[in-house]
Amino acid sequence: MNIQSDQQLLQQLKAGSSRAYDAIFLKYYKLLCINAYFYLHDEQEAKDLVQAFFLELWEKKIYMRLEGDIKGYLYRSIQNRCLNYLRKQETNTKKQSELVSDLETEYIFEEEDSLEAVYAMLNGAFSELPNQRKEALKLVYFQDKKYQEAADIMGISINSLKTHLKIGLKNLREMLNIF
């Protein structure tokens, strides 16, 4: 097998070679997954993140703007994506905790029944939402999809998705008498 330098592979990739892309993928995929696992401590999430990165690299032709050290770029990109993922997870956890906390503050329940009652109320209100709002909220807040991913799954624009999210959250607050 002819081992090519990263610089040669990058030049071939810029010329449109899918073989060069495959070679870069095969050369770095496992290493980048290990690097991502170091941050995420979840093998499947690490693999998904690296795979999504390579897909975006190819589809958006990000490689066309690359100059120099592709290895460094790949590692930095994965590191940044991992850190962004962790920040998003932390934010979502805080949002969910705040929502539950707000619901518990608003409605006083027995100690052991409070969480179950809050979830029951939330599920009841959630089930009353129109399908698209329900789907938008489910994809973004419960399945941690990015806006673009959720919009693609639903077959709508990002702006439409944002509108569904905004109105859906407003409807939930009104149904639950929060804020």
PDB file of C-alpha atoms in Angstrom:
ATOM      1  CA  MET A   1       0.000   0.000   0.000  1.00  0.00           C
ATOM      2  CA  ASN A   2       1.286   3.428  -0.893  1.00  0.00           C
ATOM      3  CA  ILE A   3       1.351   5.586   2.229  1.00  0.00           C
ATOM      4  CA  GLN A   4       0.701   9.178   1.273  1.00  0.00           C
ATOM      5  CA  SER A   5       1.491  12.226   3.324  1.00  0.00           C
ATOM      6  CA  ASP A   6      -1.328  14.263   4.776  1.00  0.00           C
ATOM      7  CA  GLN A   7      -0.357  17.137   2.505  1.00  0.00           C
ATOM      8  CA  GLN A   8      -0.705  14.933  -0.590  1.00  0.00           C
ATOM      9  CA  LEU A   9      -4.040  13.617   0.628  1.00  0.00           C
ATOM     10  CA  LEU A  10      -5.279  17.145   1.274  1.00  0.00           C
ATOM     11  CA  GLN A  11      -4.291  18.243  -2.231  1.00  0.00           C
ATOM     12  CA  GLN A  12      -6.055  15.226  -3.751  1.00  0.00           C
ATOM     13  CA  LEU A  13      -9.091  15.900  -1.590  1.00  0.00           C
ATOM     14  CA  LYS A  14      -9.225  19.487  -2.816  1.00  0.00           C
ATOM     15  CA  ALA A  15      -9.082  18.121  -6.355  1.00  0.00           C
ATOM     16  CA  GLY A  16     -12.264  16.174  -5.585  1.00  0.00           C
ATOM     17  CA  SER A  17     -10.848  12.728  -4.790  1.00  0.00           C
ATOM     18  CA  SER A  18     -13.201  10.682  -2.648  1.00  0.00           C
ATOM     19  CA  ARG A  19     -10.375   8.158  -2.240  1.00  0.00           C
ATOM     20  CA  ALA A  20      -8.303  10.808  -0.482  1.00  0.00           C
ATOM     21  CA  TYR A  21     -11.262  11.486   1.822  1.00  0.00           C
ATOM     22  CA  ASP A  22     -11.562   7.753   2.539  1.00  0.00           C
ATOM     23  CA  ALA A  23      -7.828   7.536   3.253  1.00  0.00           C
ATOM     24  CA  ILE A  24      -7.992  10.454   5.712  1.00  0.00           C
ATOM     25  CA  PHE A  25     -11.065   8.933   7.347  1.00  0.00           C
ATOM     26  CA  LEU A  26      -9.408   5.517   7.734  1.00  0.00           C
ATOM     27  CA  LYS A  27      -6.177   7.056   8.980  1.00  0.00           C
ATOM     28  CA  TYR A  28      -7.723   9.261  11.670  1.00  0.00           C
ATOM     29  CA  TYR A  29     -11.178   7.918  12.572  1.00  0.00           C
ATOM     30  CA  LYS A  30     -10.126   5.599  15.405  1.00  0.00           C
ATOM     31  CA  LEU A  31      -7.602   8.077  16.796  1.00  0.00           C
ATOM     32  CA  LEU A  32     -10.190  10.858  16.801  1.00  0.00           C
ATOM     33  CA  CYS A  33     -12.744   8.561  18.467  1.00  0.00           C
ATOM     34  CA  ILE A  34     -10.236   7.846  21.235  1.00  0.00           C
ATOM     35  CA  ASN A  35      -9.587  11.568  21.580  1.00  0.00           C
ATOM     36  CA  ALA A  36     -13.332  12.304  21.745  1.00  0.00           C
ATOM     37  CA  TYR A  37     -13.847   9.507  24.289  1.00  0.00           C
ATOM     38  CA  PHE A  38     -11.258  11.187  26.517  1.00  0.00           C
ATOM     39  CA  TYR A  39     -13.622  14.182  26.787  1.00  0.00           C
ATOM     40  CA  LEU A  40     -17.040  12.528  26.628  1.00  0.00           C
ATOM     41  CA  HIS A  41     -16.477   9.232  28.492  1.00  0.00           C
ATOM     42  CA  ASP A  42     -19.119   7.691  26.234  1.00  0.00           C
ATOM     43  CA  GLU A  43     -17.928   5.493  23.378  1.00  0.00           C
ATOM     44  CA  GLN A  44     -21.071   5.783  21.254  1.00  0.00           C
ATOM     45  CA  GLU A  45     -21.287   9.569  21.635  1.00  0.00           C
ATOM     46  CA  ALA A  46     -17.595   9.833  20.718  1.00  0.00           C
ATOM     47  CA  LYS A  47     -18.106   7.745  17.568  1.00  0.00           C
ATOM     48  CA  ASP A  48     -21.244   9.690  16.611  1.00  0.00           C
ATOM     49  CA  LEU A  49     -19.502  13.029  17.099  1.00  0.00           C
ATOM     50  CA  VAL A  50     -16.477  12.024  14.982  1.00  0.00           C
ATOM     51  CA  GLN A  51     -18.678  10.535  12.274  1.00  0.00           C
ATOM     52  CA  ALA A  52     -20.840  13.673  12.142  1.00  0.00           C
ATOM     53  CA  PHE A  53     -17.687  15.770  11.891  1.00  0.00           C
ATOM     54  CA  PHE A  54     -16.357  13.763   8.924  1.00  0.00           C
ATOM     55  CA  LEU A  55     -19.760  13.938   7.239  1.00  0.00           C
ATOM     56  CA  GLU A  56     -19.851  17.718   7.643  1.00  0.00           C
ATOM     57  CA  LEU A  57     -16.234  17.982   6.469  1.00  0.00           C
ATOM     58  CA  TRP A  58     -17.227  16.242   3.224  1.00  0.00           C
ATOM     59  CA  GLU A  59     -20.683  17.719   2.637  1.00  0.00           C
ATOM     60  CA  LYS A  60     -19.754  21.327   3.362  1.00  0.00           C
ATOM     61  CA  LYS A  61     -16.373  20.963   1.650  1.00  0.00           C
ATOM     62  CA  ILE A  62     -14.638  22.454   4.685  1.00  0.00           C
ATOM     63  CA  TYR A  63     -11.416  20.865   3.452  1.00  0.00           C
ATOM     64  CA  MET A  64     -11.280  23.427   0.624  1.00  0.00           C
ATOM     65  CA  ARG A  65     -10.297  26.107   3.157  1.00  0.00           C
ATOM     66  CA  LEU A  66      -7.643  23.999   4.882  1.00  0.00           C
ATOM     67  CA  GLU A  67      -3.989  24.829   4.554  1.00  0.00           C
ATOM     68  CA  GLY A  68      -1.122  23.072   6.264  1.00  0.00           C
ATOM     69  CA  ASP A  69      -1.511  20.571   9.087  1.00  0.00           C
ATOM     70  CA  ILE A  70      -4.681  18.532   8.549  1.00  0.00           C
ATOM     71  CA  LYS A  71      -3.942  16.312  11.567  1.00  0.00           C
ATOM     72  CA  GLY A  72      -3.851  19.321  13.892  1.00  0.00           C
ATOM     73  CA  TYR A  73      -7.045  20.674  12.337  1.00  0.00           C
ATOM     74  CA  LEU A  74      -8.856  17.354  12.838  1.00  0.00           C
ATOM     75  CA  TYR A  75      -7.812  17.058  16.480  1.00  0.00           C
ATOM     76  CA  ARG A  76      -8.664  20.689  17.256  1.00  0.00           C
ATOM     77  CA  SER A  77     -12.042  20.354  15.556  1.00  0.00           C
ATOM     78  CA  ILE A  78     -12.936  17.232  17.523  1.00  0.00           C
ATOM     79  CA  GLN A  79     -11.739  18.828  20.763  1.00  0.00           C
ATOM     80  CA  ASN A  80     -13.894  21.915  20.104  1.00  0.00           C
ATOM     81  CA  ARG A  81     -16.923  19.799  19.190  1.00  0.00           C
ATOM     82  CA  CYS A  82     -16.517  17.762  22.375  1.00  0.00           C
ATOM     83  CA  LEU A  83     -16.298  20.887  24.505  1.00  0.00           C
ATOM     84  CA  ASN A  84     -19.347  22.376  22.755  1.00  0.00           C
ATOM     85  CA  TYR A  85     -21.239  19.118  23.265  1.00  0.00           C
ATOM     86  CA  LEU A  86     -20.383  19.089  26.977  1.00  0.00           C
ATOM     87  CA  ARG A  87     -21.445  22.727  27.355  1.00  0.00           C
ATOM     88  CA  LYS A  88     -24.736  21.972  25.609  1.00  0.00           C
ATOM     89  CA  GLN A  89     -25.319  18.949  27.843  1.00  0.00           C
ATOM     90  CA  GLU A  90     -24.654  21.068  30.915  1.00  0.00           C
ATOM     91  CA  THR A  91     -27.033  23.770  29.669  1.00  0.00           C
ATOM     92  CA  ASN A  92     -29.775  21.229  28.895  1.00  0.00           C
ATOM     93  CA  THR A  93     -29.373  19.643  32.314  1.00  0.00           C
ATOM     94  CA  LYS A  94     -29.679  23.067  33.933  1.00  0.00           C
ATOM     95  CA  LYS A  95     -32.773  23.903  31.851  1.00  0.00           C
ATOM     96  CA  GLN A  96     -34.451  20.624  32.763  1.00  0.00           C
ATOM     97  CA  SER A  97     -33.586  21.089  36.441  1.00  0.00           C
ATOM     98  CA  GLU A  98     -34.896  24.658  36.401  1.00  0.00           C
ATOM     99  CA  LEU A  99     -38.152  23.576  34.767  1.00  0.00           C
ATOM    100  CA  VAL A 100     -38.700  20.834  37.330  1.00  0.00           C
ATOM    101  CA  SER A 101     -37.722  23.220  40.125  1.00  0.00           C
ATOM    102  CA  ASP A 102     -40.146  25.870  38.863  1.00  0.00           C
ATOM    103  CA  LEU A 103     -42.932  23.324  38.623  1.00  0.00           C
ATOM    104  CA  GLU A 104     -42.239  22.043  42.124  1.00  0.00           C
ATOM    105  CA  THR A 105     -42.202  25.590  43.496  1.00  0.00           C
ATOM    106  CA  GLU A 106     -45.481  26.443  41.785  1.00  0.00           C
ATOM    107  CA  TYR A 107     -47.265  23.296  42.911  1.00  0.00           C
ATOM    108  CA  ILE A 108     -46.720  21.940  46.406  1.00  0.00           C
ATOM    109  CA  PHE A 109     -46.821  18.160  46.520  1.00  0.00           C
ATOM    110  CA  GLU A 110     -46.015  15.421  48.971  1.00  0.00           C
ATOM    111  CA  GLU A 111     -42.251  14.794  49.036  1.00  0.00           C
ATOM    112  CA  GLU A 112     -42.273  11.383  47.318  1.00  0.00           C
ATOM    113  CA  ASP A 113     -45.054  12.220  44.850  1.00  0.00           C
ATOM    114  CA  SER A 114     -43.745  15.593  43.701  1.00  0.00           C
ATOM    115  CA  LEU A 115     -41.460  14.480  40.894  1.00  0.00           C
ATOM    116  CA  GLU A 116     -43.965  11.978  39.522  1.00  0.00           C
ATOM    117  CA  ALA A 117     -46.722  14.584  39.645  1.00  0.00           C
ATOM    118  CA  VAL A 118     -44.546  17.175  37.907  1.00  0.00           C
ATOM    119  CA  TYR A 119     -43.697  14.744  35.122  1.00  0.00           C
ATOM    120  CA  ALA A 120     -47.353  13.727  34.803  1.00  0.00           C
ATOM    121  CA  MET A 121     -48.397  17.391  34.488  1.00  0.00           C
ATOM    122  CA  LEU A 122     -45.643  18.065  31.982  1.00  0.00           C
ATOM    123  CA  ASN A 123     -46.570  14.996  29.920  1.00  0.00           C
ATOM    124  CA  GLY A 124     -50.242  15.993  29.976  1.00  0.00           C
ATOM    125  CA  ALA A 125     -49.494  19.508  28.789  1.00  0.00           C
ATOM    126  CA  PHE A 126     -46.981  18.199  26.253  1.00  0.00           C
ATOM    127  CA  SER A 127     -49.517  15.799  24.741  1.00  0.00           C
ATOM    128  CA  GLU A 128     -51.930  18.697  24.107  1.00  0.00           C
ATOM    129  CA  LEU A 129     -49.458  20.561  21.886  1.00  0.00           C
ATOM    130  CA  PRO A 130     -49.877  20.472  18.103  1.00  0.00           C
ATOM    131  CA  ASN A 131     -47.784  17.736  16.476  1.00  0.00           C
ATOM    132  CA  GLN A 132     -45.126  19.979  14.920  1.00  0.00           C
ATOM    133  CA  ARG A 133     -44.495  21.889  18.151  1.00  0.00           C
ATOM    134  CA  LYS A 134     -44.389  18.640  20.076  1.00  0.00           C
ATOM    135  CA  GLU A 135     -41.927  17.156  17.549  1.00  0.00           C
ATOM    136  CA  ALA A 136     -39.708  20.262  17.605  1.00  0.00           C
ATOM    137  CA  LEU A 137     -39.523  20.266  21.414  1.00  0.00           C
ATOM    138  CA  LYS A 138     -38.906  16.522  21.530  1.00  0.00           C
ATOM    139  CA  LEU A 139     -36.046  16.643  19.007  1.00  0.00           C
ATOM    140  CA  VAL A 140     -34.256  19.666  20.468  1.00  0.00           C
ATOM    141  CA  TYR A 141     -34.813  19.275  24.211  1.00  0.00           C
ATOM    142  CA  PHE A 142     -35.214  15.534  24.738  1.00  0.00           C
ATOM    143  CA  GLN A 143     -33.077  14.091  21.940  1.00  0.00           C
ATOM    144  CA  ASP A 144     -30.455  16.887  22.003  1.00  0.00           C
ATOM    145  CA  LYS A 145     -30.586  17.446  18.251  1.00  0.00           C
ATOM    146  CA  LYS A 146     -29.040  20.577  16.842  1.00  0.00           C
ATOM    147  CA  TYR A 147     -31.444  23.017  15.230  1.00  0.00           C
ATOM    148  CA  GLN A 148     -30.244  22.061  11.739  1.00  0.00           C
ATOM    149  CA  GLU A 149     -30.662  18.339  12.428  1.00  0.00           C
ATOM    150  CA  ALA A 150     -34.134  18.819  13.893  1.00  0.00           C
ATOM    151  CA  ALA A 151     -35.193  21.057  10.999  1.00  0.00           C
ATOM    152  CA  ASP A 152     -33.928  18.473   8.491  1.00  0.00           C
ATOM    153  CA  ILE A 153     -35.776  15.640  10.243  1.00  0.00           C
ATOM    154  CA  MET A 154     -38.991  17.677  10.260  1.00  0.00           C
ATOM    155  CA  GLY A 155     -38.491  18.934   6.706  1.00  0.00           C
ATOM    156  CA  ILE A 156     -38.735  22.609   7.692  1.00  0.00           C
ATOM    157  CA  SER A 157     -36.411  25.610   7.832  1.00  0.00           C
ATOM    158  CA  ILE A 158     -34.427  26.511  10.940  1.00  0.00           C
ATOM    159  CA  ASN A 159     -36.521  29.652  11.372  1.00  0.00           C
ATOM    160  CA  SER A 160     -39.726  27.603  11.307  1.00  0.00           C
ATOM    161  CA  LEU A 161     -38.203  25.252  13.874  1.00  0.00           C
ATOM    162  CA  LYS A 162     -37.301  28.184  16.137  1.00  0.00           C
ATOM    163  CA  THR A 163     -40.856  29.491  15.830  1.00  0.00           C
ATOM    164  CA  HIS A 164     -42.298  26.082  16.777  1.00  0.00           C
ATOM    165  CA  LEU A 165     -39.937  25.909  19.775  1.00  0.00           C
ATOM    166  CA  LYS A 166     -40.760  29.414  20.960  1.00  0.00           C
ATOM    167  CA  ILE A 167     -44.520  28.982  20.652  1.00  0.00           C
ATOM    168  CA  GLY A 168     -44.380  25.426  22.047  1.00  0.00           C
ATOM    169  CA  LEU A 169     -42.533  26.570  25.185  1.00  0.00           C
ATOM    170  CA  LYS A 170     -44.925  29.503  25.545  1.00  0.00           C
ATOM    171  CA  ASN A 171     -47.900  27.123  25.268  1.00  0.00           C
ATOM    172  CA  LEU A 172     -46.420  24.791  27.892  1.00  0.00           C
ATOM    173  CA  ARG A 173     -45.834  27.681  30.283  1.00  0.00           C
ATOM    174  CA  GLU A 174     -49.413  28.878  29.791  1.00  0.00           C
ATOM    175  CA  MET A 175     -50.858  25.393  30.294  1.00  0.00           C
ATOM    176  CA  LEU A 176     -48.809  24.904  33.448  1.00  0.00           C
ATOM    177  CA  ASN A 177     -49.227  28.511  34.659  1.00  0.00           C
ATOM    178  CA  ILE A 178     -45.477  29.109  34.861  1.00  0.00           C
ATOM    179  CA  PHE A 179     -43.874  32.555  34.639  1.00  0.00           C
TER     180      PHE A 179
END
